[in-house]
Coordinates of C-alpha atoms and ligand atoms in Angstrom, one line a residue:
X329 CA -30.3 42.8 13.9
X330 CA -30.6 43.4 17.5
X331 CA -27.3 43.6 18.9
X332 CA -23.3 45.5 17.6
X333 CA -22.3 42.2 15.5
X334 CA -25.0 43.0 13.6
X335 CA -25.6 46.3 13.8
X336 CA -22.1 46.9 13.4
X337 CA -20.6 44.5 10.9
X338 CA -17.8 44.2 8.3
X339 CA -18.9 44.0 4.8
X340 CA -15.3 43.2 2.6
X341 CA -13.5 44.9 5.4
X342 CA -15.6 48.5 5.3
X343 CA -17.4 48.9 8.8
X344 CA -21.2 49.4 8.5
X345 CA -23.8 51.0 10.5
X346 CA -26.8 48.8 9.5
X347 CA -26.8 50.0 6.3
X348 CA -24.2 53.2 6.3
X349 CA -20.7 53.1 5.8
X350 CA -19.3 53.7 8.8
X351 CA -16.1 55.4 7.6
X352 CA -18.0 58.1 5.0
X353 CA -19.7 59.7 8.4
X354 CA -16.4 60.0 9.5
X355 CA -15.4 62.0 6.5
X356 CA -18.6 63.5 6.1
X357 CA -18.6 65.0 10.2
X358 CA -15.1 64.3 11.5
X359 CA -14.1 62.8 14.2
X360 CA -14.2 61.7 17.2
X361 CA -17.6 61.3 16.3
X362 CA -20.2 59.1 18.1
X363 CA -22.4 56.8 15.8
X364 CA -25.4 55.4 17.4
X365 CA -27.8 52.0 15.7
X366 CA -31.5 52.5 16.2
X367 CA -31.8 48.8 15.2
X368 CA -29.3 47.9 18.2
X369 CA -31.4 50.3 20.6
X370 CA -34.8 49.3 20.6
X371 CA -33.8 46.0 19.3
X372 CA -32.0 45.0 23.3
X373 CA -35.0 47.2 24.1
X374 CA -37.5 44.5 22.7
X375 CA -35.8 41.7 23.7
X376 CA -36.0 42.8 27.5
X377 CA -39.6 43.4 27.2
X378 CA -40.1 40.0 25.1
X379 CA -38.0 38.4 27.8
X380 CA -40.5 39.6 30.7
X381 CA -43.2 39.7 28.2
X382 CA -45.4 37.3 31.4
X383 CA -45.2 40.2 33.9
X384 CA -45.7 43.3 31.6
X385 CA -42.6 45.7 33.8
X386 CA -42.9 49.4 33.9
X387 CA -39.6 49.6 31.8
X388 CA -37.2 52.2 32.6
X389 CA -35.2 53.5 30.3
X390 CA -31.9 54.7 32.4
X391 CA -31.4 58.1 30.3
X392 CA -27.6 58.7 32.4
X393 CA -26.8 55.4 30.4
X394 CA -27.1 58.3 27.0
X395 CA -29.7 60.7 27.1
X396 CA -29.8 62.1 23.4
X397 CA -32.5 63.1 23.2
X398 CA -32.6 60.8 19.8
X399 CA -32.0 58.0 21.8
X400 CA -34.4 58.3 24.5
X401 CA -37.8 58.7 21.7
X402 CA -36.6 55.8 19.7
X403 CA -36.8 54.3 23.3
X404 CA -40.0 55.9 24.3
X405 CA -41.9 54.8 20.9
X406 CA -41.9 51.4 22.3
X407 CA -43.4 52.6 25.3
X408 CA -39.9 53.2 27.3
X409 CA -39.9 54.8 30.6
X410 CA -37.5 56.7 31.9
X411 CA -35.1 56.3 34.9
X412 CA -34.1 59.8 35.8
X413 CA -31.4 61.3 38.2
X414 CA -31.8 65.4 37.7
X415 CA -34.1 68.1 37.0
X416 CA -32.2 68.0 34.0
X417 CA -32.6 64.4 33.3
X418 CA -36.9 65.4 34.0
X419 CA -36.5 67.6 30.8
X420 CA -34.7 65.6 28.6
X421 CA -37.0 62.6 29.3
X422 CA -40.7 64.9 29.0
X423 CA -39.0 66.3 25.5
X424 CA -38.4 63.4 24.2
X425 CA -42.2 62.3 24.6
X426 CA -41.3 59.8 27.6
X427 CA -44.9 60.5 29.5
X428 CA -44.7 61.3 32.8
X429 CA -46.2 58.5 34.3
X430 CA -43.4 55.9 33.7
X431 CA -40.5 58.3 35.0
X432 CA -38.9 57.1 38.1
X433 CA -36.8 59.6 40.2
X434 CA -33.7 58.4 41.8
X435 CA -30.7 60.2 43.7
X436 CA -29.2 61.3 46.7
X437 CA -29.5 64.7 46.5
X438 CA -33.2 65.9 45.0
X439 CA -32.8 69.9 45.5
X440 CA -36.5 70.8 46.8
X441 CA -36.7 72.7 43.1
X442 CA -36.7 69.0 41.4
X443 CA -38.4 67.6 43.6
X444 CA -41.3 70.2 43.1
X445 CA -40.8 69.7 39.3
X446 CA -41.3 66.2 39.6
X447 CA -44.4 66.3 41.4
X448 CA -46.2 69.1 39.0
X449 CA -44.9 66.5 36.6
X450 CA -46.7 63.5 38.4
X451 CA -43.7 60.8 38.0
X452 CA -44.8 57.3 38.9
X453 CA -42.2 56.8 41.5
X454 CA -39.2 59.0 43.7
X455 CA -36.6 56.3 44.6
X456 CA -35.7 58.2 48.2
X457 CA -32.4 57.8 49.2
X458 CA -32.3 59.1 52.7
X459 CA -34.4 59.9 55.6
X460 CA -33.7 63.4 55.2
X461 CA -34.9 63.2 51.4
X462 CA -37.7 61.8 52.6
X463 CA -39.0 64.9 54.6
X464 CA -38.1 67.1 51.7
X465 CA -40.4 65.4 49.8
X466 CA -43.3 65.3 52.3
X467 CA -42.6 68.6 53.0
X468 CA -42.8 69.8 49.1
X469 CA -45.6 68.0 48.7
X470 CA -47.5 68.9 51.4
X471 CA -47.1 72.5 50.1
X472 CA -48.6 71.6 46.5
X473 CA -51.3 69.7 48.1
X474 CA -50.1 66.6 46.7
X475 CA -49.1 63.3 47.4
X476 CA -45.9 62.0 46.5
X477 CA -45.6 58.2 45.6
X478 CA -42.5 56.8 46.9
X479 CA -40.3 53.5 47.4
X480 CA -37.6 53.3 49.7
X481 CA -33.8 52.6 47.7
X482 CA -32.6 49.8 50.2
X483 CA -28.9 48.8 50.4
X484 CA -29.0 45.3 50.0
X485 CA -25.1 44.6 51.0
X486 CA -24.5 42.6 47.9
X487 CA -21.5 42.4 46.1
X488 CA -22.5 42.4 42.8
X489 CA -18.5 42.2 42.3
X490 CA -18.5 45.4 39.6
X491 CA -16.0 48.3 39.3
X492 CA -15.2 50.1 43.3
X493 CA -16.5 53.2 41.1
X494 CA -20.2 51.7 40.2
X495 CA -20.5 49.8 43.2
X496 CA -23.9 50.9 45.1
X497 CA -25.2 47.6 46.6
X498 CA -22.8 47.3 49.7
X499 CA -22.6 48.5 53.1
X500 CA -20.4 52.1 53.2
X501 CA -21.7 53.6 49.6
X502 CA -23.6 56.7 49.7
X503 CA -27.0 54.9 48.3
X504 CA -29.8 53.9 49.9
X505 CA -31.1 52.8 53.0
X506 CA -29.5 49.8 55.3
X507 CA -31.8 47.0 54.8
X508 CA -30.9 45.9 58.6
X509 CA -32.9 49.4 59.0
X510 CA -35.3 49.5 56.4
X511 CA -38.5 48.0 58.7
X512 CA -37.4 51.4 61.3
X513 CA -37.6 53.4 58.4
X514 CA -41.0 52.6 56.7
X515 CA -42.5 52.7 59.7
X516 CA -41.1 56.4 60.6
X517 CA -42.3 57.0 57.2
X518 CA -45.4 55.7 57.1
X519 CA -46.4 58.9 59.8
X520 CA -45.6 61.2 56.7
X521 CA -48.9 62.5 55.4
X522 CA -47.6 63.6 52.1
X523 CA -46.1 60.4 51.2
X524 CA -47.4 57.3 49.7
X525 CA -45.2 54.5 50.6
X526 CA -45.5 52.4 47.8
X527 CA -42.5 50.8 46.4
X528 CA -39.0 49.3 47.3
X529 CA -35.8 50.2 45.0
X530 CA -33.3 48.1 44.5
X531 CA -30.2 48.8 42.1
X532 CA -26.8 46.3 43.2
X533 CA -24.5 48.4 41.1
X534 CA -23.2 47.5 37.2
X535 CA -22.3 45.9 34.9
X536 CA -23.4 43.0 36.9
X537 CA -22.5 39.8 35.3
X538 CA -23.6 36.6 37.3
X539 CA -27.2 36.1 38.7
X540 CA -26.7 35.0 42.2
X541 CA -25.8 38.6 43.5
X542 CA -29.3 39.9 42.1
X543 CA -30.9 36.5 43.5
X544 CA -29.1 37.4 47.1
X545 CA -30.7 40.9 46.6
X546 CA -33.8 39.5 45.7
X547 CA -34.4 36.9 48.7
X548 CA -33.9 39.9 50.9
X549 CA -35.8 42.0 49.6
X550 CA -38.7 39.6 49.2
X551 CA -38.0 39.2 53.2
X552 CA -38.4 43.3 53.9
X553 CA -41.6 43.4 52.2
X554 CA -43.1 40.7 53.7
X555 CA -41.7 41.9 57.4
X556 CA -43.3 45.2 56.3
X557 CA -46.8 43.5 55.9
X558 CA -46.0 41.5 58.8
X559 CA -46.4 45.0 60.9
X560 CA -49.3 46.2 59.1
X561 CA -47.4 48.5 55.9
X562 CA -49.0 46.9 53.3
X563 CA -48.5 49.7 50.9
X564 CA -45.7 48.2 48.9
X565 CA -47.0 47.1 45.9
X566 CA -43.9 48.1 43.1
X567 CA -40.7 46.5 43.5
X568 CA -37.9 48.5 41.3
X569 CA -35.9 45.8 41.0
X570 CA -32.6 48.7 39.2
X571 CA -30.4 48.4 36.2
X572 CA -27.3 46.8 35.4
X573 CA -27.5 43.8 33.8
X574 CA -23.9 43.6 32.3
X575 CA -23.4 43.6 27.7
X576 CA -20.0 41.5 26.1
X577 CA -17.1 44.7 26.2
X578 CA -14.7 42.0 25.5
X579 CA -15.1 38.1 25.6
X580 CA -16.7 38.0 29.2
X581 CA -20.0 36.0 30.3
X582 CA -23.2 38.3 31.1
X583 CA -26.1 37.3 33.1
X584 CA -28.6 35.5 30.5
X585 CA -31.6 37.9 29.7
X586 CA -34.0 35.0 30.0
X587 CA -33.1 34.3 33.3
X588 CA -32.7 37.3 34.3
X589 CA -35.7 37.8 33.5
X590 CA -37.2 34.7 35.4
X591 CA -35.4 35.6 38.5
X592 CA -36.6 38.9 39.1
X593 CA -40.5 38.2 37.7
X594 CA -40.5 35.3 40.2
X595 CA -39.6 37.3 43.5
X596 CA -42.3 40.0 42.0
X597 CA -44.6 37.8 42.0
X598 CA -44.4 35.7 45.4
X599 CA -45.1 39.1 46.3
X600 CA -48.0 40.0 44.3
X601 CA -46.0 43.4 43.1
X602 CA -45.9 45.7 39.6
X603 CA -42.2 45.5 38.5
X604 CA -40.1 47.9 37.7
X605 CA -37.1 47.9 35.4
X606 CA -34.3 50.4 34.9
X607 CA -32.1 49.3 32.0
X608 CA -29.3 51.6 30.9
X609 CA -26.2 49.9 29.5
X610 CA -28.1 46.8 28.1
X611 CA -30.1 48.8 25.8
X612 CA -27.6 51.6 24.7
X613 CA -23.9 49.8 25.5
X614 CA -23.6 48.0 22.9
X615 CA -25.7 50.3 20.5
X616 CA -23.1 52.7 20.1
X617 CA -19.1 53.3 18.5
X618 CA -16.9 56.1 18.7
X619 CA -15.0 56.7 15.8
X620 CA -11.1 59.2 16.5
X621 CA -8.8 59.0 13.7
X622 CA -4.9 58.5 14.0
X623 CA -3.0 61.9 14.1
X624 CA 0.6 60.2 14.9
X625 CA 2.2 57.2 15.9
X626 CA 4.9 57.3 18.6
X627 CA 8.0 54.7 19.8
X628 CA 8.9 55.8 23.3
X629 CA 10.3 53.7 26.5
X630 CA 10.6 50.3 24.2
X631 CA 6.4 51.3 23.6
X632 CA 4.7 52.0 20.7
X633 CA 1.4 54.7 20.8
X634 CA -1.1 55.2 19.1
X635 CA -2.2 58.9 19.2
X636 CA -5.5 59.5 18.4
X637 CA -7.9 62.6 18.3
X638 CA -10.3 61.1 21.2
X639 CA -9.3 61.4 24.3
X640 CA -10.5 60.6 27.6
X641 CA -12.8 63.8 27.7
X642 CA -14.6 61.9 24.9
X643 CA -14.9 58.6 26.6
X644 CA -13.7 58.2 29.7
X645 CA -14.5 54.7 30.6
X646 CA -10.6 53.2 30.1
X647 CA -9.2 55.9 32.6
X648 CA -12.6 56.1 35.2
X649 CA -13.5 52.5 35.0
X650 CA -11.0 50.7 33.5
X651 CA -13.3 49.6 30.9
X652 CA -11.9 47.6 28.3
X653 CA -13.7 48.7 24.6
X654 CA -12.5 47.0 21.3
X655 CA -10.7 49.4 18.8
X656 CA -10.5 47.9 15.5
X657 CA -10.1 50.7 12.0
X658 CA -13.3 50.9 10.5
X659 CA -11.8 50.3 6.4
X660 CA -8.4 48.8 5.4
X661 CA -7.7 45.9 8.0
X662 CA -5.3 43.1 7.4
X663 CA -2.2 44.5 7.5
X664 CA -1.1 42.1 10.3
X665 CA -0.8 42.6 14.3
X666 CA 1.4 44.8 17.2
X667 CA 0.9 45.1 20.5
X668 CA 0.5 49.3 21.5
X669 CA -1.0 51.6 23.8
X670 CA -3.9 54.1 21.7
X671 CA -4.1 57.5 23.7
X672 CA -5.9 60.9 23.1
X673 CA -4.2 64.4 23.4
X674 CA -4.8 65.3 26.5
X675 CA -2.3 66.0 29.4
X676 CA -2.6 62.9 31.6
X677 CA -0.9 59.7 31.5
X678 CA -4.4 58.5 32.2
X679 CA -5.9 59.4 28.7
X680 CA -5.8 56.4 27.2
X681 CA -8.3 54.3 25.4
X682 CA -6.8 50.9 25.5
X683 CA -3.2 50.0 27.2
X684 CA -0.8 47.3 25.8
X685 CA -3.1 46.2 23.1
X686 CA -2.6 43.4 20.6
X687 CA -4.9 44.6 17.8
X688 CA -4.5 44.8 14.2
X689 CA -1.8 47.6 13.0
X690 CA -3.1 51.1 12.1
X691 CA -1.1 54.4 10.2
X692 CA -1.7 57.7 10.8
X693 CA -4.9 59.0 9.8
X694 CA -6.8 55.9 9.4
X695 CA -10.1 56.3 10.9
X696 CA -10.2 53.7 14.3
X697 CA -14.0 52.1 15.9
X698 CA -14.1 51.9 19.4
X699 CA -16.5 49.3 20.1
X700 CA -19.6 49.0 23.0
X701 CA -19.1 53.5 23.6
X702 CA -22.9 53.7 23.4
X703 CA -23.9 53.4 27.3
X704 CA -21.4 56.1 29.9
X705 CA -19.6 57.4 26.5
X706 CA -21.3 60.9 25.5
X707 CA -22.9 61.6 28.4
X708 CA -20.1 61.4 30.6
X709 CA -17.8 63.6 28.0
X710 CA -16.6 67.1 29.5
X711 CA -15.1 70.2 27.7
X712 CA -11.2 69.7 29.5
X713 CA -8.7 70.7 28.3
X714 CA -10.8 73.1 26.3
X715 CA -11.7 70.3 23.4
X716 CA -15.1 71.3 21.7
X717 CA -17.4 67.9 22.2
X718 CA -18.0 65.0 19.1
X719 CA -20.9 64.9 16.9
X720 CA -23.4 62.6 17.8
X721 CA -25.0 60.6 15.0
X722 CA -28.0 57.9 15.0
X723 CA -28.3 55.8 12.0
X724 CA -31.7 54.0 10.6
X725 CA -31.2 51.4 8.1
X726 CA -29.4 53.5 5.1
X727 CA -30.3 57.3 6.7
X728 CA -28.0 59.0 9.3
X729 CA -29.0 61.7 11.2
X730 CA -26.9 64.9 13.2
X731 CA -28.1 64.5 16.3
X732 CA -25.7 66.6 18.4
X733 CA -23.9 69.0 16.3
X734 CA -19.8 68.6 17.3
X735 CA -19.4 71.7 19.2
X736 CA -17.6 74.5 18.1
X737 CA -14.5 76.4 20.1
X738 CA -17.3 79.2 20.4
X739 CA -18.9 77.2 22.3
X740 CA -16.4 76.5 24.4
X741 CA -16.5 80.1 26.0
X742 CA -20.2 80.4 25.9
X743 CA -21.4 82.4 29.1
X744 CA -17.9 83.4 30.2
X745 CA -17.1 87.2 30.7
X746 CA -14.1 89.2 31.3
X747 CA -15.3 91.6 33.9
X748 CA -14.6 95.6 33.4
X749 CA -12.0 95.8 35.5
X750 CA -9.9 93.6 33.6
X751 CA -10.6 95.2 30.0
X752 CA -9.4 98.5 31.3
X753 CA -5.2 98.7 30.4
X754 CA -3.4 98.4 33.4
Ligands
LIG1102 C1 -30.6 53.5 40.1 C2 -29.7 52.9 39.0 N1 -30.5 52.7 38.4 C3 -30.4 52.4 37.1 C4 -29.3 52.0 36.8 C5 -28.3 51.8 35.0 O1 -27.6 51.2 35.4 P1 -27.4 49.9 34.0 O2 -27.1 51.3 32.8 O3 -26.1 49.6 34.1 O4 -28.4 49.3 33.9 C6 -28.2 53.0 37.2 C7 -26.4 53.0 37.0 O5 -26.1 53.6 37.9 C8 -28.5 53.2 38.6 O6 -27.7 54.1 39.3

């Protein structure tokens, strides 16, 4: 069982996650509710690992896509490393049991403290995003008497045709160093005594749905490494080719994983480098759904609004990325179809899960599954409008475990206080 079609499926009109009825989980734990399939998560990981098995890459699951401890743990048990972007993700990855020598650390604003913690843990690689960051890592490493393994993240100036908020490999974004400056930057950094310039890192954006963008970027990376070797910088032995592999949200074309593997492998082999991958969405995206209950139906301005109890604070992808998520009732389908907007209760016109969506007719009280919500779903949720965040459940076969409790209203004000002066009567 590897994908959504198998992990989340209908039996006699009822949606199941593996062998557990989704409606039962919602009745027991309430909505909005995130539900993840362990079989789908591990199946996707294995599909990727299988496609790459000839070159034995270090697969560093991108924790930002879904950072629940149980999710990260499920993958660590299969041998996965982790791609982290903060001290918080370092903490999570270690807590979930990811070996520190399989951790790669990206992000444009690493602080001295985060750098020190990662060095103390003994991570595999820092993905350096700028020259000042390289000097900071060198300084912190020297202070600790260690040498930091680093890859320069290069910006190949390739348009991977992703949403403007997730494009990272095009000139003018804040990520990495322009590839045409890279040789000069490597030469400068080569003088820093506490850096081991052992890699090159590139990540194009997400989700990438054509192989051409990878081909284009990797040709440029190969040329770069050859130029480095020509000028005597021979320390580069790791090629971190990032993540970004797309998934099917609707019916879009995606990159075939075998072709993707063949393309990346060819470039890594040409340079005799260890390949590192940072897949996120490919593993977690179709491994989760968000369930939400219809609160009201409303007719206004020639439109029908289905108002649900899940909102942009729970799943921001539709509002932030124009993301499409299939939506279906978890039970009792077959009441005809209609065109509606599915919206949440947050006080923003941007609070919607679907607009002008032709879908099965649903009524007040029905529970809906919002599919493909496993990546960049719960992790991007917030307490906006003082809404407690949803619970998360992991299903393994016929067993379901709450892997994050629903927040309470008490959780919302934890850590806040009112100064004494305001407590006194006027
Ligand atoms: C550096 C880096 N690596 C990996 C990823 C994971 O991307 P995806 O979830 O599309 O695989 C991201 C996503 O933003 C990223 O910025």
